[in-house]
């Protein structure tokens, strides 16, 4: 089991979000909506803080079942994004990683630092062998993270998700640890 809170360094921490943070999370999604909606299929379905309250409660259930560890990313105590371990399957020793960050914090190495730390957490505490990251092919900034961290590009899955009402391709990146 992973801890509810992880202090990565003096500035960056991860926390399993609480229900009362739904409004803060919604404000962050709203601030970044145009950028996020082009790369993440869930953004258009997120229309209110109530939608995110339900999401946070779903994440809490996933945490309780040790299947999903979706953390808020905090910089000096301010929520600036999301990063986590999804679809953890202990019987297959694999999981997916997902992440996004406020546009004002992009390019500072924060997300790479978070994902590098989560790789170690997944390996040490969950005994994971395979970590997958899927992303929209145009998301160059997101692609830099698995490239820097030693993931291998395994191919493009055609028409495997729906975004903005259209089928989209996703790249598959994987790391064996």
CSV table of N, CA and C in Angstrom, one decimal:
chain,number,residue,atom,x,y,z
A,1,UNK,N,0.8,-1.2,0.0
A,1,UNK,CA,0.0,0.0,0.0
A,1,UNK,C,0.9,1.2,0.0
A,2,UNK,N,0.5,2.2,-0.8
A,2,UNK,CA,1.2,3.5,-0.8
A,2,UNK,C,0.7,4.4,0.2
A,3,UNK,N,1.5,5.3,0.7
A,3,UNK,CA,1.0,6.3,1.7
A,3,UNK,C,0.0,7.3,1.1
A,4,UNK,N,-0.8,7.9,2.0
A,4,UNK,CA,-1.7,8.9,1.5
A,4,UNK,C,-1.0,10.2,1.1
A,5,UNK,N,0.1,10.5,1.8
A,5,UNK,CA,0.9,11.7,1.5
A,5,UNK,C,2.4,11.3,1.3
A,6,UNK,N,3.0,11.9,0.3
A,6,UNK,CA,4.4,11.6,0.0
A,6,UNK,C,5.1,13.0,-0.2
A,7,UNK,N,6.1,13.2,0.6
A,7,UNK,CA,6.9,14.5,0.5
A,7,UNK,C,8.1,14.1,-0.4
A,8,UNK,N,8.1,14.6,-1.6
A,8,UNK,CA,9.2,14.3,-2.6
A,8,UNK,C,10.4,15.1,-2.3
A,9,UNK,N,10.3,16.4,-2.1
A,9,UNK,CA,11.4,17.3,-1.8
A,9,UNK,C,10.8,18.5,-1.0
A,10,UNK,N,11.6,19.5,-0.8
A,10,UNK,CA,11.1,20.6,0.1
A,10,UNK,C,9.9,21.3,-0.6
A,11,UNK,N,9.8,21.2,-1.9
A,11,UNK,CA,8.7,22.0,-2.5
A,11,UNK,C,7.5,21.1,-3.0
A,12,UNK,N,7.8,19.9,-3.5
A,12,UNK,CA,6.9,19.0,-4.1
A,12,UNK,C,6.4,17.9,-3.2
A,13,UNK,N,5.0,17.8,-3.1
A,13,UNK,CA,4.4,16.7,-2.4
A,13,UNK,C,3.2,16.2,-3.1
A,14,UNK,N,2.9,14.9,-2.8
A,14,UNK,CA,1.7,14.3,-3.4
A,14,UNK,C,0.8,13.9,-2.2
A,15,UNK,N,-0.5,14.1,-2.5
A,15,UNK,CA,-1.5,13.8,-1.5
A,15,UNK,C,-2.8,13.2,-2.2
A,16,UNK,N,-3.3,12.2,-1.5
A,16,UNK,CA,-4.6,11.7,-2.0
A,16,UNK,C,-5.6,12.8,-1.7
A,17,UNK,N,-6.3,13.3,-2.7
A,17,UNK,CA,-7.2,14.5,-2.5
A,17,UNK,C,-8.4,14.1,-1.6
A,18,UNK,N,-8.9,15.1,-0.9
A,18,UNK,CA,-10.0,15.0,-0.1
A,18,UNK,C,-11.2,15.6,-0.8
A,19,UNK,N,-12.4,15.2,-0.4
A,19,UNK,CA,-13.7,15.6,-1.0
A,19,UNK,C,-13.8,17.1,-1.0
A,20,UNK,N,-13.3,17.8,0.1
A,20,UNK,CA,-13.5,19.2,0.2
A,20,UNK,C,-12.5,20.0,-0.8
A,21,UNK,N,-11.7,19.3,-1.5
A,21,UNK,CA,-10.8,19.9,-2.5
A,21,UNK,C,-11.4,19.9,-3.9
A,22,UNK,N,-12.6,19.5,-4.1
A,22,UNK,CA,-13.2,19.4,-5.4
A,22,UNK,C,-13.3,20.8,-6.1
A,23,UNK,N,-13.6,21.8,-5.3
A,23,UNK,CA,-13.7,23.2,-5.9
A,23,UNK,C,-12.4,23.6,-6.4
A,24,UNK,N,-11.3,23.4,-5.6
A,24,UNK,CA,-10.0,23.8,-6.0
A,24,UNK,C,-9.5,23.1,-7.2
A,25,UNK,N,-9.8,21.8,-7.3
A,25,UNK,CA,-9.5,21.0,-8.4
A,25,UNK,C,-10.2,21.5,-9.6
A,26,UNK,N,-11.5,21.8,-9.5
A,26,UNK,CA,-12.3,22.3,-10.6
A,26,UNK,C,-11.7,23.6,-11.1
A,27,UNK,N,-11.4,24.5,-10.2
A,27,UNK,CA,-10.8,25.8,-10.6
A,27,UNK,C,-9.5,25.5,-11.4
A,28,UNK,N,-8.7,24.6,-11.0
A,28,UNK,CA,-7.5,24.2,-11.7
A,28,UNK,C,-7.8,23.7,-13.1
A,29,UNK,N,-8.8,22.8,-13.2
A,29,UNK,CA,-9.2,22.2,-14.5
A,29,UNK,C,-9.7,23.4,-15.4
A,30,UNK,N,-10.5,24.3,-14.9
A,30,UNK,CA,-11.0,25.4,-15.6
A,30,UNK,C,-9.9,26.3,-16.2
A,31,UNK,N,-9.0,26.6,-15.3
A,31,UNK,CA,-7.8,27.4,-15.7
A,31,UNK,C,-7.1,26.8,-16.9
A,32,UNK,N,-7.0,25.5,-17.0
A,32,UNK,CA,-6.2,24.7,-18.0
A,32,UNK,C,-7.1,24.0,-19.0
A,33,UNK,N,-8.4,24.3,-19.0
A,33,UNK,CA,-9.3,23.5,-19.8
A,33,UNK,C,-8.9,23.4,-21.3
A,34,UNK,N,-8.6,24.5,-21.9
A,34,UNK,CA,-8.3,24.5,-23.3
A,34,UNK,C,-7.1,23.6,-23.7
A,35,UNK,N,-6.1,23.7,-22.9
A,35,UNK,CA,-4.9,22.9,-23.0
A,35,UNK,C,-5.2,21.4,-22.8
A,36,UNK,N,-5.9,21.2,-21.7
A,36,UNK,CA,-6.2,19.8,-21.3
A,36,UNK,C,-7.1,19.1,-22.2
A,37,UNK,N,-8.1,19.8,-22.7
A,37,UNK,CA,-9.2,19.1,-23.5
A,37,UNK,C,-8.6,18.6,-24.8
A,38,UNK,N,-7.5,19.1,-25.3
A,38,UNK,CA,-6.9,18.6,-26.5
A,38,UNK,C,-6.1,17.3,-26.3
A,39,UNK,N,-5.8,17.0,-25.0
A,39,UNK,CA,-5.0,15.9,-24.8
A,39,UNK,C,-5.6,14.8,-23.9
A,40,UNK,N,-6.7,15.2,-23.1
A,40,UNK,CA,-7.2,14.2,-22.1
A,40,UNK,C,-8.7,14.1,-22.4
A,41,UNK,N,-9.2,12.9,-22.6
A,41,UNK,CA,-10.6,12.7,-23.0
A,41,UNK,C,-11.6,13.0,-21.9
A,42,UNK,N,-11.3,13.0,-20.6
A,42,UNK,CA,-12.2,13.3,-19.5
A,42,UNK,C,-12.6,14.7,-19.3
A,43,UNK,N,-11.8,15.6,-19.9
A,43,UNK,CA,-12.0,17.1,-19.6
A,43,UNK,C,-13.4,17.6,-20.0
A,44,UNK,N,-13.9,17.3,-21.2
A,44,UNK,CA,-15.2,17.8,-21.6
A,44,UNK,C,-16.3,17.3,-20.7
A,45,UNK,N,-16.2,16.1,-20.1
A,45,UNK,CA,-17.2,15.6,-19.3
A,45,UNK,C,-17.2,16.2,-17.9
A,46,UNK,N,-16.2,17.0,-17.6
A,46,UNK,CA,-16.0,17.6,-16.3
A,46,UNK,C,-16.6,19.0,-16.4
A,47,UNK,N,-17.8,19.2,-15.9
A,47,UNK,CA,-18.5,20.5,-16.0
A,47,UNK,C,-18.7,21.2,-14.7
A,48,UNK,N,-18.4,20.6,-13.6
A,48,UNK,CA,-18.7,21.2,-12.3
A,48,UNK,C,-17.8,20.6,-11.2
A,49,UNK,N,-17.8,21.3,-10.1
A,49,UNK,CA,-17.0,20.8,-8.9
A,49,UNK,C,-17.7,19.5,-8.4
A,50,UNK,N,-19.0,19.3,-8.7
A,50,UNK,CA,-19.7,18.1,-8.3
A,50,UNK,C,-19.1,16.9,-9.0
A,51,UNK,N,-18.8,17.1,-10.3
A,51,UNK,CA,-18.2,16.0,-11.1
A,51,UNK,C,-16.9,15.6,-10.5
A,52,UNK,N,-16.1,16.6,-10.1
A,52,UNK,CA,-14.8,16.3,-9.5
A,52,UNK,C,-14.9,15.8,-8.1
A,53,UNK,N,-16.0,16.1,-7.4
A,53,UNK,CA,-16.2,15.5,-6.0
A,53,UNK,C,-16.5,14.0,-6.2
A,54,UNK,N,-17.3,13.7,-7.2
A,54,UNK,CA,-17.5,12.2,-7.5
A,54,UNK,C,-16.2,11.5,-7.9
A,55,UNK,N,-15.4,12.2,-8.7
A,55,UNK,CA,-14.1,11.6,-9.1
A,55,UNK,C,-13.2,11.4,-7.9
A,56,UNK,N,-13.2,12.4,-7.0
A,56,UNK,CA,-12.3,12.2,-5.8
A,56,UNK,C,-12.9,11.0,-5.0
A,57,UNK,N,-14.2,10.9,-4.8
A,57,UNK,CA,-14.7,9.8,-4.1
A,57,UNK,C,-14.4,8.4,-4.8
A,58,UNK,N,-14.4,8.4,-6.1
A,58,UNK,CA,-14.1,7.2,-6.8
A,58,UNK,C,-12.6,6.9,-6.6
A,59,UNK,N,-11.7,7.9,-6.6
A,59,UNK,CA,-10.3,7.7,-6.3
A,59,UNK,C,-10.1,7.2,-4.9
A,60,UNK,N,-10.9,7.7,-3.9
A,60,UNK,CA,-10.8,7.2,-2.6
A,60,UNK,C,-11.2,5.7,-2.5
A,61,UNK,N,-12.2,5.3,-3.2
A,61,UNK,CA,-12.6,3.9,-3.3
A,61,UNK,C,-11.4,3.1,-3.9
A,62,UNK,N,-10.8,3.6,-5.0
A,62,UNK,CA,-9.7,2.9,-5.6
A,62,UNK,C,-8.5,2.8,-4.7
A,63,UNK,N,-8.3,3.8,-3.9
A,63,UNK,CA,-7.2,3.8,-2.9
A,63,UNK,C,-7.5,2.7,-1.9
A,64,UNK,N,-8.7,2.7,-1.4
A,64,UNK,CA,-9.1,1.7,-0.3
A,64,UNK,C,-9.0,0.3,-0.8
A,65,UNK,N,-9.2,0.1,-2.1
A,65,UNK,CA,-9.1,-1.2,-2.8
A,65,UNK,C,-7.7,-1.5,-3.3
A,66,UNK,N,-6.8,-0.6,-3.1
A,66,UNK,CA,-5.4,-0.7,-3.6
A,66,UNK,C,-5.3,-0.9,-5.1
A,67,UNK,N,-6.2,-0.2,-5.9
A,67,UNK,CA,-6.2,-0.3,-7.3
A,67,UNK,C,-5.8,1.0,-8.0
A,68,UNK,N,-6.0,2.1,-7.3
A,68,UNK,CA,-5.8,3.4,-7.9
A,68,UNK,C,-5.2,4.3,-6.8
A,69,UNK,N,-4.1,5.0,-7.2
A,69,UNK,CA,-3.4,5.9,-6.3
A,69,UNK,C,-3.3,7.2,-7.0
A,70,UNK,N,-4.4,8.0,-7.1
A,70,UNK,CA,-4.4,9.2,-7.8
A,70,UNK,C,-4.1,10.4,-6.9
A,71,UNK,N,-3.0,11.0,-7.0
A,71,UNK,CA,-2.5,12.0,-6.1
A,71,UNK,C,-2.7,13.4,-6.7
A,72,UNK,N,-3.0,14.4,-5.9
A,72,UNK,CA,-2.8,15.7,-6.2
A,72,UNK,C,-1.3,16.1,-6.1
A,73,UNK,N,-0.9,16.8,-7.1
A,73,UNK,CA,0.5,17.3,-7.0
A,73,UNK,C,0.5,18.7,-6.4
A,74,UNK,N,1.3,18.9,-5.4
A,74,UNK,CA,1.3,20.2,-4.6
A,74,UNK,C,2.7,20.8,-4.7
A,75,UNK,N,2.8,22.1,-5.0
A,75,UNK,CA,4.0,22.8,-4.9
A,75,UNK,C,3.9,23.9,-3.9
A,76,UNK,N,4.7,23.8,-2.9
A,76,UNK,CA,4.7,24.7,-1.7
A,76,UNK,C,3.2,24.8,-1.1
A,77,UNK,N,2.6,23.6,-1.1
A,77,UNK,CA,1.2,23.5,-0.5
A,77,UNK,C,0.1,23.9,-1.5
A,78,UNK,N,0.4,24.3,-2.7
A,78,UNK,CA,-0.7,24.7,-3.6
A,78,UNK,C,-0.9,23.5,-4.6
A,79,UNK,N,-2.1,23.1,-4.8
A,79,UNK,CA,-2.4,22.0,-5.8
A,79,UNK,C,-2.1,22.6,-7.2
A,80,UNK,N,-1.3,21.9,-7.9
A,80,UNK,CA,-0.9,22.3,-9.3
A,80,UNK,C,-1.1,21.3,-10.4
A,81,UNK,N,-1.7,20.1,-10.0
A,81,UNK,CA,-1.9,19.1,-11.0
A,81,UNK,C,-2.3,17.8,-10.4
A,82,UNK,N,-2.1,16.7,-11.2
A,82,UNK,CA,-2.5,15.4,-10.8
A,82,UNK,C,-1.5,14.4,-11.3
A,83,UNK,N,-1.2,13.4,-10.6
A,83,UNK,CA,-0.3,12.3,-11.0
A,83,UNK,C,-0.6,11.1,-10.2
A,84,UNK,N,-0.6,9.9,-10.9
A,84,UNK,CA,-0.9,8.8,-10.1
A,84,UNK,C,-0.8,7.5,-10.9
A,85,UNK,N,-1.1,6.4,-10.1
A,85,UNK,CA,-1.0,5.0,-10.5
A,85,UNK,C,-2.4,4.6,-10.7
A,86,UNK,N,-2.8,4.1,-11.9
A,86,UNK,CA,-4.1,3.7,-12.2
A,86,UNK,C,-4.1,2.2,-12.6
A,87,UNK,N,-5.2,1.6,-12.5
A,87,UNK,CA,-5.4,0.2,-12.9
A,87,UNK,C,-4.3,-0.7,-12.4
A,88,UNK,N,-4.0,-0.6,-11.2
A,88,UNK,CA,-3.0,-1.5,-10.6
A,88,UNK,C,-3.5,-2.9,-10.5
A,89,UNK,N,-2.8,-3.9,-11.1
A,89,UNK,CA,-3.2,-5.3,-11.2
A,89,UNK,C,-2.1,-6.1,-10.5
A,90,UNK,N,-2.3,-6.4,-9.3
A,90,UNK,CA,-1.3,-7.1,-8.5
A,90,UNK,C,-1.0,-8.5,-9.2
A,91,UNK,N,-2.0,-9.2,-9.7
A,91,UNK,CA,-1.8,-10.5,-10.3
A,91,UNK,C,-0.9,-10.5,-11.5
A,92,UNK,N,-0.9,-9.3,-12.2
A,92,UNK,CA,-0.1,-9.1,-13.4
A,92,UNK,C,1.2,-8.3,-13.1
A,93,UNK,N,1.2,-7.7,-11.9
A,93,UNK,CA,2.3,-6.8,-11.5
A,93,UNK,C,2.5,-5.7,-12.5
A,94,UNK,N,1.4,-5.1,-12.8
A,94,UNK,CA,1.4,-3.9,-13.8
A,94,UNK,C,0.5,-2.8,-13.4
A,95,UNK,N,0.7,-1.7,-13.9
A,95,UNK,CA,-0.2,-0.5,-13.7
A,95,UNK,C,0.0,0.5,-14.8
A,96,UNK,N,-0.9,1.5,-14.8
A,96,UNK,CA,-0.8,2.6,-15.7
A,96,UNK,C,-0.4,3.9,-14.9
A,97,UNK,N,0.3,4.8,-15.5
A,97,UNK,CA,0.5,6.1,-14.9
A,97,UNK,C,-0.2,7.2,-15.7
A,98,UNK,N,-0.8,8.1,-15.0
A,98,UNK,CA,-1.4,9.3,-15.7
A,98,UNK,C,-0.9,10.6,-15.0
A,99,UNK,N,-0.9,11.7,-15.7
A,99,UNK,CA,-0.5,12.9,-15.1
A,99,UNK,C,-0.9,14.1,-15.9
A,100,UNK,N,-1.0,15.3,-15.3
A,100,UNK,CA,-1.1,16.6,-15.9
A,100,UNK,C,-0.8,17.6,-14.9
A,101,UNK,N,-0.4,18.8,-15.4
A,101,UNK,CA,0.1,19.8,-14.5
A,101,UNK,C,-0.4,21.2,-15.1
A,102,UNK,N,-0.6,22.1,-14.2
A,102,UNK,CA,-1.0,23.5,-14.5
A,102,UNK,C,0.0,24.1,-15.5
A,103,UNK,N,-0.5,24.7,-16.5
A,103,UNK,CA,0.4,25.3,-17.5
A,103,UNK,C,1.5,26.2,-17.0
A,104,UNK,N,1.2,26.9,-15.9
A,104,UNK,CA,2.2,27.8,-15.3
A,104,UNK,C,3.4,27.1,-14.7
A,105,UNK,N,3.2,25.8,-14.5
A,105,UNK,CA,4.3,25.0,-13.9
A,105,UNK,C,5.0,24.0,-14.9
A,106,UNK,N,4.6,24.0,-16.1
A,106,UNK,CA,5.2,23.2,-17.1
A,106,UNK,C,6.6,23.6,-17.4
A,107,UNK,N,7.4,22.6,-17.8
A,107,UNK,CA,8.8,22.8,-18.2
A,107,UNK,C,9.7,23.1,-17.1
A,108,UNK,N,9.3,22.8,-15.8
A,108,UNK,CA,10.2,23.0,-14.7
A,108,UNK,C,10.7,21.7,-14.1
A,109,UNK,N,10.3,20.6,-14.7
A,109,UNK,CA,10.8,19.2,-14.3
A,109,UNK,C,10.0,18.7,-13.1
A,110,UNK,N,8.9,19.3,-12.8
A,110,UNK,CA,8.1,18.9,-11.6
A,110,UNK,C,7.4,17.5,-11.9
A,111,UNK,N,6.8,17.4,-13.1
A,111,UNK,CA,6.1,16.2,-13.4
A,111,UNK,C,7.1,15.0,-13.6
A,112,UNK,N,8.2,15.3,-14.2
A,112,UNK,CA,9.2,14.2,-14.3
A,112,UNK,C,9.7,13.8,-12.9
A,113,UNK,N,9.9,14.7,-12.0
A,113,UNK,CA,10.3,14.4,-10.7
A,113,UNK,C,9.2,13.5,-10.0
A,114,UNK,N,7.9,13.9,-10.2
A,114,UNK,CA,6.8,13.1,-9.6
A,114,UNK,C,6.8,11.7,-10.1
A,115,UNK,N,6.8,11.6,-11.5
A,115,UNK,CA,6.7,10.3,-12.1
A,115,UNK,C,7.9,9.4,-11.7
A,116,UNK,N,9.1,10.0,-11.7
A,116,UNK,CA,10.3,9.2,-11.2
A,116,UNK,C,10.1,8.7,-9.8
A,117,UNK,N,9.5,9.5,-9.0
A,117,UNK,CA,9.3,9.0,-7.6
A,117,UNK,C,8.2,7.9,-7.5
A,118,UNK,N,7.2,8.1,-8.3
A,118,UNK,CA,6.1,7.1,-8.3
A,118,UNK,C,6.6,5.8,-8.9
A,119,UNK,N,7.5,5.8,-9.9
A,119,UNK,CA,8.1,4.6,-10.4
A,119,UNK,C,8.8,3.8,-9.2
A,120,UNK,N,9.5,4.5,-8.4
A,120,UNK,CA,10.2,3.8,-7.3
A,120,UNK,C,9.2,3.3,-6.3
A,121,UNK,N,8.1,4.1,-6.0
A,121,UNK,CA,7.1,3.7,-5.1
A,121,UNK,C,6.4,2.4,-5.6
A,122,UNK,N,6.0,2.4,-6.9
A,122,UNK,CA,5.4,1.3,-7.5
A,122,UNK,C,6.2,0.0,-7.4
A,123,UNK,N,7.5,0.2,-7.7
A,123,UNK,CA,8.4,-0.9,-7.7
A,123,UNK,C,8.6,-1.5,-6.3
A,124,UNK,N,8.9,-0.6,-5.3
A,124,UNK,CA,9.2,-1.0,-4.0
A,124,UNK,C,8.0,-1.4,-3.1
A,125,UNK,N,6.9,-0.7,-3.3
A,125,UNK,CA,5.8,-1.0,-2.4
A,125,UNK,C,4.7,-1.8,-3.0
A,126,UNK,N,4.6,-1.8,-4.3
A,126,UNK,CA,3.5,-2.6,-5.0
A,126,UNK,C,4.1,-3.8,-5.8
A,127,UNK,N,5.4,-3.9,-5.8
A,127,UNK,CA,6.1,-5.0,-6.5
A,127,UNK,C,5.7,-5.0,-8.0
A,128,UNK,N,5.5,-3.9,-8.6
A,128,UNK,CA,5.2,-3.7,-10.0
A,128,UNK,C,6.4,-4.1,-10.9
A,129,UNK,N,6.1,-4.8,-12.0
A,129,UNK,CA,7.1,-5.2,-13.0
A,129,UNK,C,6.9,-4.3,-14.3
A,130,UNK,N,5.7,-4.0,-14.6
A,130,UNK,CA,5.5,-3.2,-15.9
A,130,UNK,C,4.6,-2.0,-15.6
A,131,UNK,N,5.1,-0.8,-16.1
A,131,UNK,CA,4.4,0.4,-16.0
A,131,UNK,C,4.1,0.9,-17.4
A,132,UNK,N,2.8,1.3,-17.6
A,132,UNK,CA,2.4,1.8,-18.9
A,132,UNK,C,2.0,3.2,-18.8
A,133,UNK,N,2.3,4.0,-19.9
A,133,UNK,CA,1.8,5.4,-20.0
A,133,UNK,C,1.2,5.4,-21.5
A,134,UNK,N,0.0,5.9,-21.6
A,134,UNK,CA,-0.7,6.1,-22.9
A,134,UNK,C,-0.9,7.6,-23.0
A,135,UNK,N,-0.6,8.1,-24.3
A,135,UNK,CA,-0.8,9.5,-24.5
A,135,UNK,C,-1.2,9.8,-25.9
A,136,UNK,N,-1.8,11.0,-26.1
A,136,UNK,CA,-2.2,11.5,-27.4
A,136,UNK,C,-0.9,11.8,-28.2
A,137,UNK,N,-0.8,11.3,-29.4
A,137,UNK,CA,0.5,11.5,-30.1
A,137,UNK,C,1.0,12.9,-30.3
A,138,UNK,N,0.1,13.9,-30.3
A,138,UNK,CA,0.5,15.3,-30.4
A,138,UNK,C,1.0,15.9,-29.1
A,139,UNK,N,0.9,15.2,-28.0
A,139,UNK,CA,1.3,15.7,-26.7
A,139,UNK,C,2.8,15.6,-26.5
A,140,UNK,N,3.6,16.4,-27.1
A,140,UNK,CA,5.0,16.4,-27.1
A,140,UNK,C,5.6,16.6,-25.7
A,141,UNK,N,5.0,17.5,-24.9
A,141,UNK,CA,5.5,17.7,-23.6
A,141,UNK,C,5.3,16.5,-22.7
A,142,UNK,N,4.2,15.8,-22.9
A,142,UNK,CA,4.0,14.6,-22.1
A,142,UNK,C,4.9,13.5,-22.5
A,143,UNK,N,5.2,13.4,-23.8
A,143,UNK,CA,6.1,12.4,-24.3
A,143,UNK,C,7.5,12.5,-23.8
A,144,UNK,N,7.9,13.7,-23.5
A,144,UNK,CA,9.3,13.9,-22.9
A,144,UNK,C,9.5,13.1,-21.6
A,145,UNK,N,8.4,13.0,-20.8
A,145,UNK,CA,8.6,12.3,-19.5
A,145,UNK,C,9.0,10.9,-19.7
A,146,UNK,N,8.2,10.0,-20.4
A,146,UNK,CA,8.7,8.6,-20.5
A,146,UNK,C,10.0,8.5,-21.2
A,147,UNK,N,10.3,9.4,-22.2
A,147,UNK,CA,11.6,9.4,-22.9
A,147,UNK,C,12.7,9.6,-21.9
A,148,UNK,N,12.6,10.6,-21.0
A,148,UNK,CA,13.6,10.9,-20.0
A,148,UNK,C,13.8,9.8,-19.0
A,149,UNK,N,12.7,9.1,-18.7
A,149,UNK,CA,12.7,8.1,-17.6
A,149,UNK,C,13.0,6.7,-18.1
A,150,UNK,N,13.3,6.5,-19.4
A,150,UNK,CA,13.7,5.2,-19.8
A,150,UNK,C,12.6,4.3,-20.3
A,151,UNK,N,11.4,4.8,-20.5
A,151,UNK,CA,10.3,4.0,-21.1
A,151,UNK,C,10.6,3.7,-22.5
A,152,UNK,N,10.1,2.6,-23.0
A,152,UNK,CA,10.2,2.3,-24.4
A,152,UNK,C,8.9,2.5,-25.1
A,153,UNK,N,8.9,3.1,-26.3
A,153,UNK,CA,7.8,3.3,-27.2
A,153,UNK,C,7.4,2.0,-27.8
A,154,UNK,N,6.2,1.5,-27.5
A,154,UNK,CA,5.7,0.2,-28.0
A,154,UNK,C,4.8,0.2,-29.2
A,155,UNK,N,4.3,1.4,-29.5
A,155,UNK,CA,3.5,1.5,-30.7
A,155,UNK,C,2.3,2.5,-30.5
A,156,UNK,N,1.5,2.6,-31.5
A,156,UNK,CA,0.4,3.5,-31.5
A,156,UNK,C,-0.9,2.6,-31.6
A,157,UNK,N,-1.8,2.8,-30.7
A,157,UNK,CA,-3.0,2.1,-30.7
A,157,UNK,C,-4.0,3.0,-31.4
A,158,UNK,N,-4.5,2.5,-32.5
A,158,UNK,CA,-5.4,3.3,-33.4
A,158,UNK,C,-6.8,3.3,-32.9
A,159,UNK,N,-7.4,4.5,-33.0
A,159,UNK,CA,-8.8,4.7,-32.6
A,159,UNK,C,-9.2,4.0,-31.3
A,160,UNK,N,-8.4,4.1,-30.3
A,160,UNK,CA,-8.7,3.4,-29.1
A,160,UNK,C,-9.3,4.2,-28.0
A,161,UNK,N,-9.6,5.5,-28.2
A,161,UNK,CA,-10.2,6.3,-27.2
A,161,UNK,C,-11.1,7.3,-28.0
A,162,UNK,N,-12.0,8.0,-27.3
A,162,UNK,CA,-12.8,9.0,-27.9
A,162,UNK,C,-12.6,10.3,-27.1
A,163,UNK,N,-12.3,11.3,-27.9
A,163,UNK,CA,-12.0,12.6,-27.4
A,163,UNK,C,-12.7,13.7,-28.2
A,164,UNK,N,-13.4,14.6,-27.6
A,164,UNK,CA,-14.2,15.6,-28.3
A,164,UNK,C,-15.1,15.0,-29.4
A,165,UNK,N,-15.7,13.8,-29.1
A,165,UNK,CA,-16.6,13.1,-30.0
A,165,UNK,C,-15.9,12.4,-31.1
A,166,UNK,N,-14.6,12.3,-31.1
A,166,UNK,CA,-13.9,11.6,-32.3
A,166,UNK,C,-13.0,10.6,-31.7
A,167,UNK,N,-12.8,9.5,-32.5
A,167,UNK,CA,-11.9,8.5,-32.2
A,167,UNK,C,-10.5,9.1,-32.3
A,168,UNK,N,-9.6,8.7,-31.4
A,168,UNK,CA,-8.2,9.2,-31.4
A,168,UNK,C,-7.3,8.0,-31.2
A,169,UNK,N,-6.1,8.2,-31.7
A,169,UNK,CA,-5.0,7.2,-31.4
A,169,UNK,C,-4.3,7.5,-30.1
A,170,UNK,N,-3.7,6.6,-29.5
A,170,UNK,CA,-2.9,6.8,-28.3
A,170,UNK,C,-1.5,6.0,-28.5
A,171,UNK,N,-0.5,6.7,-28.1
A,171,UNK,CA,0.8,6.0,-28.0
A,171,UNK,C,0.9,5.2,-26.8
A,172,UNK,N,1.6,4.1,-26.9
A,172,UNK,CA,1.8,3.2,-25.7
A,172,UNK,C,3.3,3.3,-25.4
A,173,UNK,N,3.6,3.6,-24.1
A,173,UNK,CA,5.0,3.6,-23.6
A,173,UNK,C,5.0,2.7,-22.4
A,174,UNK,N,6.1,1.9,-22.3
A,174,UNK,CA,6.2,1.0,-21.1
A,174,UNK,C,7.6,1.0,-20.6
A,175,UNK,N,7.6,0.7,-19.3
A,175,UNK,CA,8.9,0.5,-18.5
A,175,UNK,C,8.8,-0.8,-17.8
A,176,UNK,N,9.8,-1.6,-17.9
A,176,UNK,CA,9.9,-2.8,-17.1
A,176,UNK,C,10.9,-2.5,-15.9
A,177,UNK,N,10.4,-2.7,-14.7
A,177,UNK,CA,11.3,-2.4,-13.5
A,177,UNK,C,11.6,-3.6,-12.7
